[in-house]
Amino acid sequence: MTTDARQRPELYRRFEREVPQWYRDVKFGIFVHWGAYSVPAWAEPVGELGTIERHEWMKHNPYAEWYANTIRIDGSPAQEHHREVHGGAPYDDFLDRWTASAFDPAALVALFRRAGAGYLVPTTKHHDGIALWDAPGTGTRNTVHRGPKRDLVAAFAEAARAAGMKFGTYYSGGLDWNFSELPPHLGDELGEERPVDAAYNEYASAHVADLIERYRPDVLWGDIEWPDAGKPDGPRSFARLLEQYYAAVPDGVVNDRFGATHWDFRTSEYQAGREHETGGAWENCRGIGFSFGYNQVEDASHHLDGPGAVRHLLDVVSRGGNLLLNVGPDEAGRIPDLQRRCLEGIGDWMELNSSAVHGTTPLEGATASDDPWVRSTRTGSIAHVAVEASGPVTLDLPAVDTSSARLPDGTPVEAREEGGRVVVDVPAPKVPGPVVVDLDLRA
């Protein structure tokens, strides 16, 4: 059971349960942020969430998917950019300019699978309120009637499941900049900028109920909050949605961003929410760059490369978490080159070393290090030690059989005990990224 039960309101404690094993084992998923914001594809790449003061962050927001909010902040560079480049056009013009002309869901999913991802979570409605399916109550303001003229949620779901991936749905319940005439979010704690009333709760509840009925998502991934009117018991309570969800998907999981209701796993985002990365099930999400939505301003200095993404994945998994790594397609549906190269680099490494990630648990008694870089996991009686160094490396490990040291493909590696520690002669990597050495644990 999760250790967070005491924090749940009484109404929601009945949903507490063991997190399904598939979610604990899968370790790596792909997030997809794709929307009308992928047309302007512009934000200031100022840094990672959790490293910049909140008001500064909002005025110079590096999240391209927040474009509709940032251009409403007086004096923001995004507002000036929008005037100069787009003539201050209404945001919904971008919906009509969003073509999805190169969208090939099967090819995208094949790339994600090669990278070792086991679940896929695309956005179904982000804060701009544009639905990527024919959501009830949206009229023509969705991708079935405008822009791509297609149910993009169904396309992702079908491709993911055909490839053997679990499928999830991201839904922004806490913000909808189109539903209500609310001021832009400036960086304070969310208050009057968040719709909380019964009308919005009914609207959002109908959306999530429809997502559950149509797509049976393995992951129900909320964001920001849930309208306050829907938190107490009643016919439109979030509790009713949870009843519907678990009846439809008994092995499904729910994240912790539906406000003070229920969750199966906690989340962190870049450097924010790191306090949730302990105990129970948890997931870190981040983009390959500083933005989730595609940002044409970003360059290689703002992006993880393949080895950098592998290091981050191993760090998360070695501490018991999952990684949900985001891609932001361009408006046509292509994965931009820097993001693609990162995924291909992860895939090259995973072809040799996926056993150190999937189905693993943290290796108790091992010491992580950044100089040299070392992270460890275990599968049963096998320790997987990932090292980014070559030559003799001294490791702090639990009791292992040094004569069993080997690469994941079985190639022997020299190892020995010296002064109560283990010294491994780490070979040069066959692909860019850490070298994984397996050792048998002593009983």
Short mmCIF file of C-alpha atoms in Angstrom, two decimals:
data_model
loop_
_atom_site.label_atom_id
_atom_site.label_comp_id
_atom_site.label_asym_id
_atom_site.label_seq_id
_atom_site.Cartn_x
_atom_site.Cartn_y
_atom_site.Cartn_z
CA MET A 1 0.00 0.00 0.00
CA THR A 2 1.07 3.60 -0.53
CA THR A 3 2.29 5.44 2.53
CA ASP A 4 0.17 8.51 1.68
CA ALA A 5 -3.26 7.18 2.78
CA ARG A 6 -3.50 9.51 5.78
CA GLN A 7 -3.45 12.52 3.43
CA ARG A 8 -6.55 11.47 1.48
CA PRO A 9 -9.99 12.83 2.36
CA GLU A 10 -12.23 10.19 3.92
CA LEU A 11 -14.41 9.96 0.80
CA TYR A 12 -11.46 8.78 -1.28
CA ARG A 13 -9.76 6.34 1.06
CA ARG A 14 -11.82 3.45 -0.28
CA PHE A 15 -9.93 3.69 -3.57
CA GLU A 16 -6.57 3.01 -1.93
CA ARG A 17 -5.02 -0.23 -3.15
CA GLU A 18 -1.82 -1.89 -4.21
CA VAL A 19 -0.31 -0.30 -7.31
CA PRO A 20 -0.52 -2.82 -10.18
CA GLN A 21 2.71 -4.67 -10.86
CA TRP A 22 2.77 -3.63 -14.52
CA TYR A 23 3.19 -0.01 -13.50
CA ARG A 24 5.99 -0.81 -11.06
CA ASP A 25 7.80 -2.89 -13.71
CA VAL A 26 7.38 -0.76 -16.82
CA LYS A 27 9.70 2.04 -15.58
CA PHE A 28 9.72 4.16 -18.75
CA GLY A 29 6.95 5.94 -20.62
CA ILE A 30 6.57 8.60 -23.30
CA PHE A 31 4.56 11.77 -22.73
CA VAL A 32 3.30 13.65 -25.83
CA HIS A 33 2.37 17.35 -25.74
CA TRP A 34 0.84 18.26 -29.10
CA GLY A 35 -1.65 21.01 -29.72
CA ALA A 36 -2.45 24.31 -31.40
CA TYR A 37 0.54 25.69 -29.46
CA SER A 38 2.74 23.55 -31.73
CA VAL A 39 2.03 26.05 -34.54
CA PRO A 40 3.70 29.13 -32.97
CA ALA A 41 6.08 26.76 -31.15
CA TRP A 42 7.69 29.58 -29.22
CA ALA A 43 8.91 30.12 -25.67
CA GLU A 44 12.00 31.44 -23.92
CA PRO A 45 14.28 28.52 -22.99
CA VAL A 46 15.23 29.98 -19.61
CA GLY A 47 15.67 26.76 -17.61
CA GLU A 48 14.03 23.85 -15.82
CA LEU A 49 10.92 24.04 -13.68
CA GLY A 50 11.87 24.22 -10.03
CA THR A 51 15.00 26.28 -10.62
CA ILE A 52 13.43 29.70 -11.39
CA GLU A 53 11.35 32.02 -9.20
CA ARG A 54 7.63 31.59 -9.93
CA HIS A 55 6.79 35.10 -11.19
CA GLU A 56 9.92 35.24 -13.33
CA TRP A 57 9.03 31.78 -14.61
CA MET A 58 5.55 32.81 -15.74
CA LYS A 59 6.60 36.01 -17.48
CA HIS A 60 9.41 34.16 -19.29
CA ASN A 61 7.71 30.76 -19.40
CA PRO A 62 9.86 28.15 -21.19
CA TYR A 63 6.80 25.91 -21.70
CA ALA A 64 5.61 26.48 -25.27
CA GLU A 65 2.30 24.80 -24.40
CA TRP A 66 1.60 27.75 -22.06
CA TYR A 67 1.79 30.19 -25.00
CA ALA A 68 -1.89 31.22 -24.69
CA ASN A 69 -1.26 32.30 -21.08
CA THR A 70 2.15 33.89 -21.56
CA ILE A 71 1.03 36.16 -24.41
CA ARG A 72 -1.62 37.64 -22.07
CA ILE A 73 1.00 38.74 -19.53
CA ASP A 74 1.74 42.41 -20.13
CA GLY A 75 5.39 43.06 -20.84
CA SER A 76 6.27 39.43 -21.52
CA PRO A 77 8.61 38.72 -24.45
CA ALA A 78 6.02 36.17 -25.66
CA GLN A 79 3.41 38.93 -25.92
CA GLU A 80 5.80 41.05 -27.98
CA HIS A 81 6.71 38.04 -30.15
CA HIS A 82 3.04 37.33 -30.74
CA ARG A 83 2.42 40.92 -31.88
CA GLU A 84 5.45 41.03 -34.17
CA VAL A 85 5.22 37.57 -35.74
CA HIS A 86 1.50 36.77 -35.61
CA GLY A 87 0.00 40.26 -35.55
CA GLY A 88 -1.69 39.59 -32.23
CA ALA A 89 -3.98 37.03 -33.90
CA PRO A 90 -6.58 35.17 -31.83
CA TYR A 91 -5.10 32.00 -30.33
CA ASP A 92 -7.67 29.79 -32.06
CA ASP A 93 -6.22 30.75 -35.44
CA PHE A 94 -3.48 28.28 -34.55
CA LEU A 95 -6.05 25.49 -34.24
CA ASP A 96 -7.08 26.07 -37.86
CA ARG A 97 -3.42 26.18 -38.95
CA TRP A 98 -2.60 22.90 -37.19
CA THR A 99 -2.48 20.34 -40.01
CA ALA A 100 -1.08 17.05 -38.57
CA SER A 101 -0.14 16.48 -42.23
CA ALA A 102 2.80 14.17 -41.45
CA PHE A 103 1.27 12.37 -38.47
CA ASP A 104 2.10 8.64 -38.58
CA PRO A 105 1.14 7.19 -35.19
CA ALA A 106 2.49 3.71 -35.96
CA ALA A 107 5.90 5.11 -36.91
CA LEU A 108 6.01 7.31 -33.82
CA VAL A 109 5.10 4.40 -31.56
CA ALA A 110 7.76 2.23 -33.22
CA LEU A 111 10.34 4.87 -32.27
CA PHE A 112 9.05 5.00 -28.69
CA ARG A 113 9.12 1.20 -28.42
CA ARG A 114 12.66 1.05 -29.74
CA ALA A 115 13.63 3.54 -27.03
CA GLY A 116 12.31 1.04 -24.48
CA ALA A 117 9.12 2.84 -23.46
CA GLY A 118 6.26 0.67 -22.22
CA TYR A 119 3.48 3.24 -21.92
CA LEU A 120 2.30 6.27 -23.86
CA VAL A 121 0.43 9.28 -22.43
CA PRO A 122 -0.63 11.96 -24.95
CA THR A 123 -2.43 15.16 -24.03
CA THR A 124 -6.19 14.95 -24.68
CA LYS A 125 -6.98 18.49 -23.52
CA HIS A 126 -4.34 20.92 -22.34
CA HIS A 127 -4.91 24.22 -20.56
CA ASP A 128 -5.95 25.92 -23.83
CA GLY A 129 -9.11 23.81 -23.68
CA ILE A 130 -8.76 22.34 -27.19
CA ALA A 131 -9.76 18.66 -27.17
CA LEU A 132 -7.91 16.13 -29.31
CA TRP A 133 -11.08 14.10 -29.69
CA ASP A 134 -14.76 14.95 -30.21
CA ALA A 135 -15.24 15.74 -26.54
CA PRO A 136 -18.79 16.39 -25.32
CA GLY A 137 -19.68 20.04 -24.97
CA THR A 138 -16.77 21.32 -27.10
CA GLY A 139 -18.85 21.96 -30.22
CA THR A 140 -16.40 22.36 -33.09
CA ARG A 141 -13.47 23.42 -30.89
CA ASN A 142 -11.67 20.11 -31.18
CA THR A 143 -9.39 18.31 -33.63
CA VAL A 144 -12.20 16.26 -35.16
CA HIS A 145 -13.94 19.36 -36.53
CA ARG A 146 -11.03 21.76 -37.00
CA GLY A 147 -7.32 21.67 -37.71
CA PRO A 148 -6.24 18.04 -38.04
CA LYS A 149 -9.88 16.89 -38.63
CA ARG A 150 -9.10 13.67 -36.79
CA ASP A 151 -9.57 11.88 -33.47
CA LEU A 152 -5.93 12.05 -32.39
CA VAL A 153 -6.56 10.30 -29.07
CA ALA A 154 -7.95 7.24 -30.85
CA ALA A 155 -5.03 7.24 -33.28
CA PHE A 156 -2.50 7.20 -30.44
CA ALA A 157 -4.45 4.58 -28.48
CA GLU A 158 -4.74 2.20 -31.43
CA ALA A 159 -1.07 2.50 -32.39
CA ALA A 160 0.16 2.10 -28.81
CA ARG A 161 -1.91 -0.99 -28.09
CA ALA A 162 -1.07 -2.57 -31.44
CA ALA A 163 2.59 -2.29 -30.42
CA GLY A 164 2.00 -3.80 -26.97
CA MET A 165 2.23 -0.54 -25.04
CA LYS A 166 -0.01 0.59 -22.22
CA PHE A 167 -1.99 3.72 -23.06
CA GLY A 168 -2.83 6.70 -20.87
CA THR A 169 -4.68 9.99 -21.20
CA TYR A 170 -3.48 13.38 -19.95
CA TYR A 171 -6.36 15.74 -19.12
CA SER A 172 -6.08 19.26 -17.71
CA GLY A 173 -8.81 19.41 -15.11
CA GLY A 174 -7.39 22.34 -13.20
CA LEU A 175 -7.11 24.92 -15.98
CA ASP A 176 -9.14 25.71 -19.09
CA TRP A 177 -8.41 29.15 -20.51
CA ASN A 178 -11.33 28.95 -22.92
CA PHE A 179 -14.12 27.82 -20.60
CA SER A 180 -14.13 30.87 -18.34
CA GLU A 181 -13.04 34.48 -18.71
CA LEU A 182 -10.31 34.35 -16.10
CA PRO A 183 -7.12 36.44 -15.81
CA PRO A 184 -3.76 34.99 -16.84
CA HIS A 185 -1.78 33.02 -14.30
CA LEU A 186 1.10 35.22 -13.11
CA GLY A 187 2.89 32.86 -10.75
CA ASP A 188 1.02 33.14 -7.47
CA GLU A 189 -0.65 30.10 -5.97
CA LEU A 190 -3.58 29.23 -8.22
CA GLY A 191 -6.67 31.09 -7.03
CA GLU A 192 -9.02 33.13 -9.16
CA GLU A 193 -7.23 31.96 -12.32
CA ARG A 194 -8.61 28.43 -11.83
CA PRO A 195 -12.23 27.51 -12.66
CA VAL A 196 -13.75 25.78 -9.63
CA ASP A 197 -17.52 26.03 -10.04
CA ALA A 198 -20.22 23.44 -10.70
CA ALA A 199 -20.54 24.33 -14.38
CA TYR A 200 -16.88 23.65 -15.08
CA ASN A 201 -16.98 20.49 -12.95
CA GLU A 202 -19.87 19.17 -15.03
CA TYR A 203 -18.00 20.01 -18.24
CA ALA A 204 -14.71 18.41 -17.13
CA SER A 205 -16.46 15.39 -15.59
CA ALA A 206 -18.24 14.70 -18.88
CA HIS A 207 -14.88 14.79 -20.66
CA VAL A 208 -13.13 12.37 -18.32
CA ALA A 209 -16.14 10.03 -18.30
CA ASP A 210 -16.03 10.02 -22.10
CA LEU A 211 -12.28 9.31 -22.14
CA ILE A 212 -12.85 6.35 -19.82
CA GLU A 213 -15.74 4.98 -21.86
CA ARG A 214 -14.10 5.39 -25.27
CA TYR A 215 -10.44 4.61 -24.64
CA ARG A 216 -10.18 2.62 -21.37
CA PRO A 217 -6.88 4.37 -20.46
CA ASP A 218 -4.39 2.35 -18.42
CA VAL A 219 -3.19 5.65 -16.90
CA LEU A 220 -5.56 8.47 -15.92
CA TRP A 221 -3.17 11.42 -15.80
CA GLY A 222 -4.66 14.66 -14.48
CA ASP A 223 -2.95 18.02 -14.27
CA ILE A 224 -2.95 21.10 -12.03
CA GLU A 225 -6.10 20.36 -10.01
CA TRP A 226 -9.78 19.41 -10.18
CA PRO A 227 -12.70 21.86 -9.84
CA ASP A 228 -13.54 22.25 -6.18
CA ALA A 229 -17.26 21.71 -6.83
CA GLY A 230 -16.49 18.14 -7.86
CA LYS A 231 -14.50 17.06 -4.83
CA PRO A 232 -17.28 16.43 -2.25
CA ASP A 233 -19.67 13.51 -2.62
CA GLY A 234 -22.57 13.81 -5.05
CA PRO A 235 -23.73 12.79 -8.53
CA ARG A 236 -20.94 14.82 -10.22
CA SER A 237 -18.25 13.96 -7.69
CA PHE A 238 -14.79 12.92 -8.82
CA ALA A 239 -15.48 9.83 -6.72
CA ARG A 240 -18.10 8.80 -9.31
CA LEU A 241 -15.46 9.05 -12.04
CA LEU A 242 -13.10 6.86 -10.02
CA GLU A 243 -15.83 4.26 -9.60
CA GLN A 244 -16.38 4.29 -13.36
CA TYR A 245 -12.66 4.15 -14.05
CA TYR A 246 -11.72 1.22 -11.84
CA ALA A 247 -14.78 -0.73 -13.01
CA ALA A 248 -13.67 -0.26 -16.61
CA VAL A 249 -9.90 -0.62 -16.00
CA PRO A 250 -9.25 -2.65 -12.82
CA ASP A 251 -5.47 -2.49 -13.36
CA GLY A 252 -5.46 1.21 -14.21
CA VAL A 253 -3.53 3.85 -12.29
CA VAL A 254 -4.31 7.46 -11.39
CA ASN A 255 -1.76 10.19 -10.73
CA ASP A 256 -1.81 12.78 -7.94
CA ARG A 257 -2.83 15.92 -9.84
CA PHE A 258 -6.59 15.74 -9.40
CA GLY A 259 -6.32 17.84 -6.25
CA ALA A 260 -6.98 16.50 -2.75
CA THR A 261 -8.82 13.39 -3.90
CA HIS A 262 -7.09 10.11 -4.76
CA TRP A 263 -3.89 8.92 -6.38
CA ASP A 264 -2.07 5.67 -7.05
CA PHE A 265 1.29 7.34 -7.67
CA ARG A 266 2.94 10.67 -6.92
CA THR A 267 4.61 12.91 -9.48
CA SER A 268 7.51 15.31 -9.84
CA GLU A 269 8.27 17.56 -12.82
CA TYR A 270 11.83 18.46 -13.74
CA GLN A 271 13.18 19.73 -10.38
CA ALA A 272 9.77 20.55 -8.86
CA GLY A 273 7.98 18.15 -6.52
CA ARG A 274 11.14 16.24 -5.65
CA GLU A 275 9.70 15.62 -2.17
CA HIS A 276 7.35 13.11 -3.84
CA GLU A 277 10.25 10.99 -5.06
CA THR A 278 10.27 8.70 -2.06
CA GLY A 279 8.20 5.82 -0.76
CA GLY A 280 5.35 4.23 -2.68
CA ALA A 281 5.02 4.56 -6.44
CA TRP A 282 6.23 7.77 -8.09
CA GLU A 283 6.98 9.18 -11.51
CA ASN A 284 9.19 12.00 -12.73
CA CYS A 285 8.09 13.77 -15.90
CA ARG A 286 10.12 16.15 -18.01
CA GLY A 287 10.73 17.16 -21.59
CA ILE A 288 13.79 16.30 -23.61
CA GLY A 289 14.32 20.07 -23.67
CA PHE A 290 13.03 22.72 -21.27
CA SER A 291 9.55 22.69 -22.84
CA PHE A 292 6.92 19.99 -23.20
CA GLY A 293 5.35 21.45 -26.35
CA TYR A 294 7.66 21.87 -29.34
CA ASN A 295 9.75 25.03 -29.02
CA GLN A 296 11.56 26.05 -32.19
CA VAL A 297 13.81 28.40 -30.14
CA GLU A 298 15.51 25.54 -28.30
CA ASP A 299 18.83 24.17 -29.51
CA ALA A 300 21.17 21.36 -28.45
CA SER A 301 22.28 23.30 -25.35
CA HIS A 302 18.73 23.00 -23.96
CA HIS A 303 18.23 19.30 -24.75
CA LEU A 304 19.14 15.98 -23.24
CA ASP A 305 21.12 13.84 -25.63
CA GLY A 306 20.81 10.05 -25.61
CA PRO A 307 23.40 9.39 -22.85
CA GLY A 308 22.00 12.25 -20.75
CA ALA A 309 18.49 10.83 -20.99
CA VAL A 310 19.79 7.35 -20.10
CA ARG A 311 21.54 8.74 -17.02
CA HIS A 312 18.35 10.46 -15.93
CA LEU A 313 16.30 7.31 -16.51
CA LEU A 314 18.76 5.20 -14.51
CA ASP A 315 18.85 7.73 -11.68
CA VAL A 316 15.05 7.68 -11.42
CA VAL A 317 14.75 3.90 -11.67
CA SER A 318 17.59 3.32 -9.18
CA ARG A 319 15.54 5.28 -6.62
CA GLY A 320 12.33 3.36 -7.28
CA GLY A 321 10.56 5.68 -9.72
CA ASN A 322 9.29 5.71 -13.29
CA LEU A 323 10.29 8.24 -15.94
CA LEU A 324 7.71 9.81 -18.24
CA LEU A 325 9.86 11.50 -20.88
CA ASN A 326 8.07 14.00 -23.10
CA VAL A 327 8.26 14.57 -26.84
CA GLY A 328 6.70 17.61 -28.51
CA PRO A 329 5.90 16.99 -32.19
CA ASP A 330 5.81 19.91 -34.61
CA GLU A 331 2.45 20.99 -35.99
CA ALA A 332 2.68 18.41 -38.79
CA GLY A 333 3.26 15.58 -36.33
CA ARG A 334 6.98 15.06 -36.86
CA ILE A 335 9.39 14.53 -33.98
CA PRO A 336 11.98 17.34 -34.27
CA ASP A 337 15.51 16.21 -35.01
CA LEU A 338 17.07 16.87 -31.58
CA GLN A 339 14.29 14.96 -29.84
CA ARG A 340 14.48 12.10 -32.33
CA ARG A 341 18.24 11.80 -31.89
CA CYS A 342 17.77 11.59 -28.13
CA LEU A 343 15.21 8.79 -28.46
CA GLU A 344 17.40 6.92 -30.93
CA GLY A 345 20.33 7.21 -28.52
CA ILE A 346 18.20 5.75 -25.72
CA GLY A 347 17.17 2.96 -28.10
CA ASP A 348 20.78 2.10 -28.99
CA TRP A 349 21.59 1.82 -25.28
CA MET A 350 18.43 -0.14 -24.45
CA GLU A 351 19.19 -2.78 -27.08
CA LEU A 352 22.14 -3.82 -24.92
CA ASN A 353 21.08 -2.86 -21.42
CA SER A 354 17.29 -2.85 -20.99
CA SER A 355 17.55 -5.58 -18.33
CA ALA A 356 18.99 -2.93 -15.97
CA VAL A 357 15.74 -0.93 -16.29
CA HIS A 358 12.62 -2.99 -16.89
CA GLY A 359 11.24 -5.00 -13.99
CA THR A 360 13.96 -3.85 -11.60
CA THR A 361 13.97 -2.56 -8.04
CA PRO A 362 16.53 -0.36 -6.23
CA LEU A 363 19.67 -2.18 -5.08
CA GLU A 364 19.78 -1.66 -1.33
CA GLY A 365 23.28 -1.29 0.06
CA ALA A 366 24.69 0.26 -3.11
CA THR A 367 26.03 3.81 -3.08
CA ALA A 368 25.25 6.16 -5.96
CA SER A 369 28.05 8.39 -7.17
CA ASP A 370 28.44 11.28 -9.60
CA ASP A 371 32.25 11.05 -9.83
CA PRO A 372 32.51 8.54 -11.34
CA TRP A 373 28.84 8.33 -12.31
CA VAL A 374 27.32 5.12 -10.85
CA ARG A 375 23.72 3.94 -10.36
CA SER A 376 22.48 0.45 -9.44
CA THR A 377 19.33 -1.66 -9.74
CA ARG A 378 18.52 -5.31 -9.16
CA THR A 379 16.44 -8.10 -10.64
CA GLY A 380 16.03 -10.96 -8.19
CA SER A 381 19.53 -12.09 -7.24
CA ILE A 382 21.29 -10.04 -9.96
CA ALA A 383 22.78 -6.61 -9.34
CA HIS A 384 22.94 -4.27 -12.34
CA VAL A 385 25.61 -1.60 -11.89
CA ALA A 386 25.68 1.22 -14.46
CA VAL A 387 29.01 3.05 -14.63
CA GLU A 388 30.01 5.95 -16.84
CA ALA A 389 33.75 5.39 -16.74
CA SER A 390 36.30 2.98 -18.20
CA GLY A 391 39.07 1.10 -16.43
CA PRO A 392 39.22 0.17 -12.73
CA VAL A 393 36.28 1.60 -10.77
CA THR A 394 35.80 1.08 -7.03
CA LEU A 395 32.19 0.48 -6.00
CA ASP A 396 30.25 0.35 -2.75
CA LEU A 397 27.96 -2.65 -3.20
CA PRO A 398 26.24 -5.24 -1.04
CA ALA A 399 27.83 -8.71 -0.95
CA VAL A 400 28.36 -9.90 -4.52
CA ASP A 401 30.20 -12.73 -6.24
CA THR A 402 32.97 -10.87 -8.06
CA SER A 403 33.71 -13.92 -10.21
CA SER A 404 30.26 -13.55 -11.75
CA ALA A 405 30.88 -10.03 -13.14
CA ARG A 406 29.68 -9.80 -16.72
CA LEU A 407 28.04 -7.57 -19.28
CA PRO A 408 24.30 -8.11 -19.89
CA ASP A 409 25.15 -10.25 -22.94
CA GLY A 410 27.24 -12.58 -20.75
CA THR A 411 30.71 -11.29 -21.68
CA PRO A 412 32.95 -11.76 -18.58
CA VAL A 413 34.30 -8.68 -16.82
CA GLU A 414 37.23 -8.61 -14.40
CA ALA A 415 36.25 -7.77 -10.82
CA ARG A 416 37.77 -8.27 -7.37
CA GLU A 417 37.35 -7.34 -3.73
CA GLU A 418 39.78 -4.85 -2.22
CA GLY A 419 39.42 -3.62 1.34
CA GLY A 420 35.74 -4.54 1.60
CA ARG A 421 34.84 -2.81 -1.66
CA VAL A 422 34.45 -4.09 -5.19
CA VAL A 423 36.79 -3.03 -7.97
CA VAL A 424 35.51 -3.60 -11.51
CA ASP A 425 37.59 -3.19 -14.67
CA VAL A 426 34.87 -1.47 -16.69
CA PRO A 427 35.29 -1.98 -20.43
CA ALA A 428 34.83 0.80 -22.98
CA PRO A 429 31.17 1.31 -23.91
CA LYS A 430 29.84 -0.32 -27.08
CA VAL A 431 27.31 2.52 -27.45
CA PRO A 432 27.30 6.00 -25.91
CA GLY A 433 26.12 5.93 -22.31
CA PRO A 434 26.89 4.11 -19.07
CA VAL A 435 28.29 0.56 -19.17
CA VAL A 436 26.18 -1.97 -17.26
CA VAL A 437 27.98 -4.70 -15.30
CA ASP A 438 25.91 -7.52 -13.79
CA LEU A 439 26.98 -9.38 -10.65
CA ASP A 440 25.31 -12.15 -8.68
CA LEU A 441 24.28 -11.19 -5.18
CA ARG A 442 25.37 -13.46 -2.38
CA ALA A 443 22.59 -14.95 -0.30
#
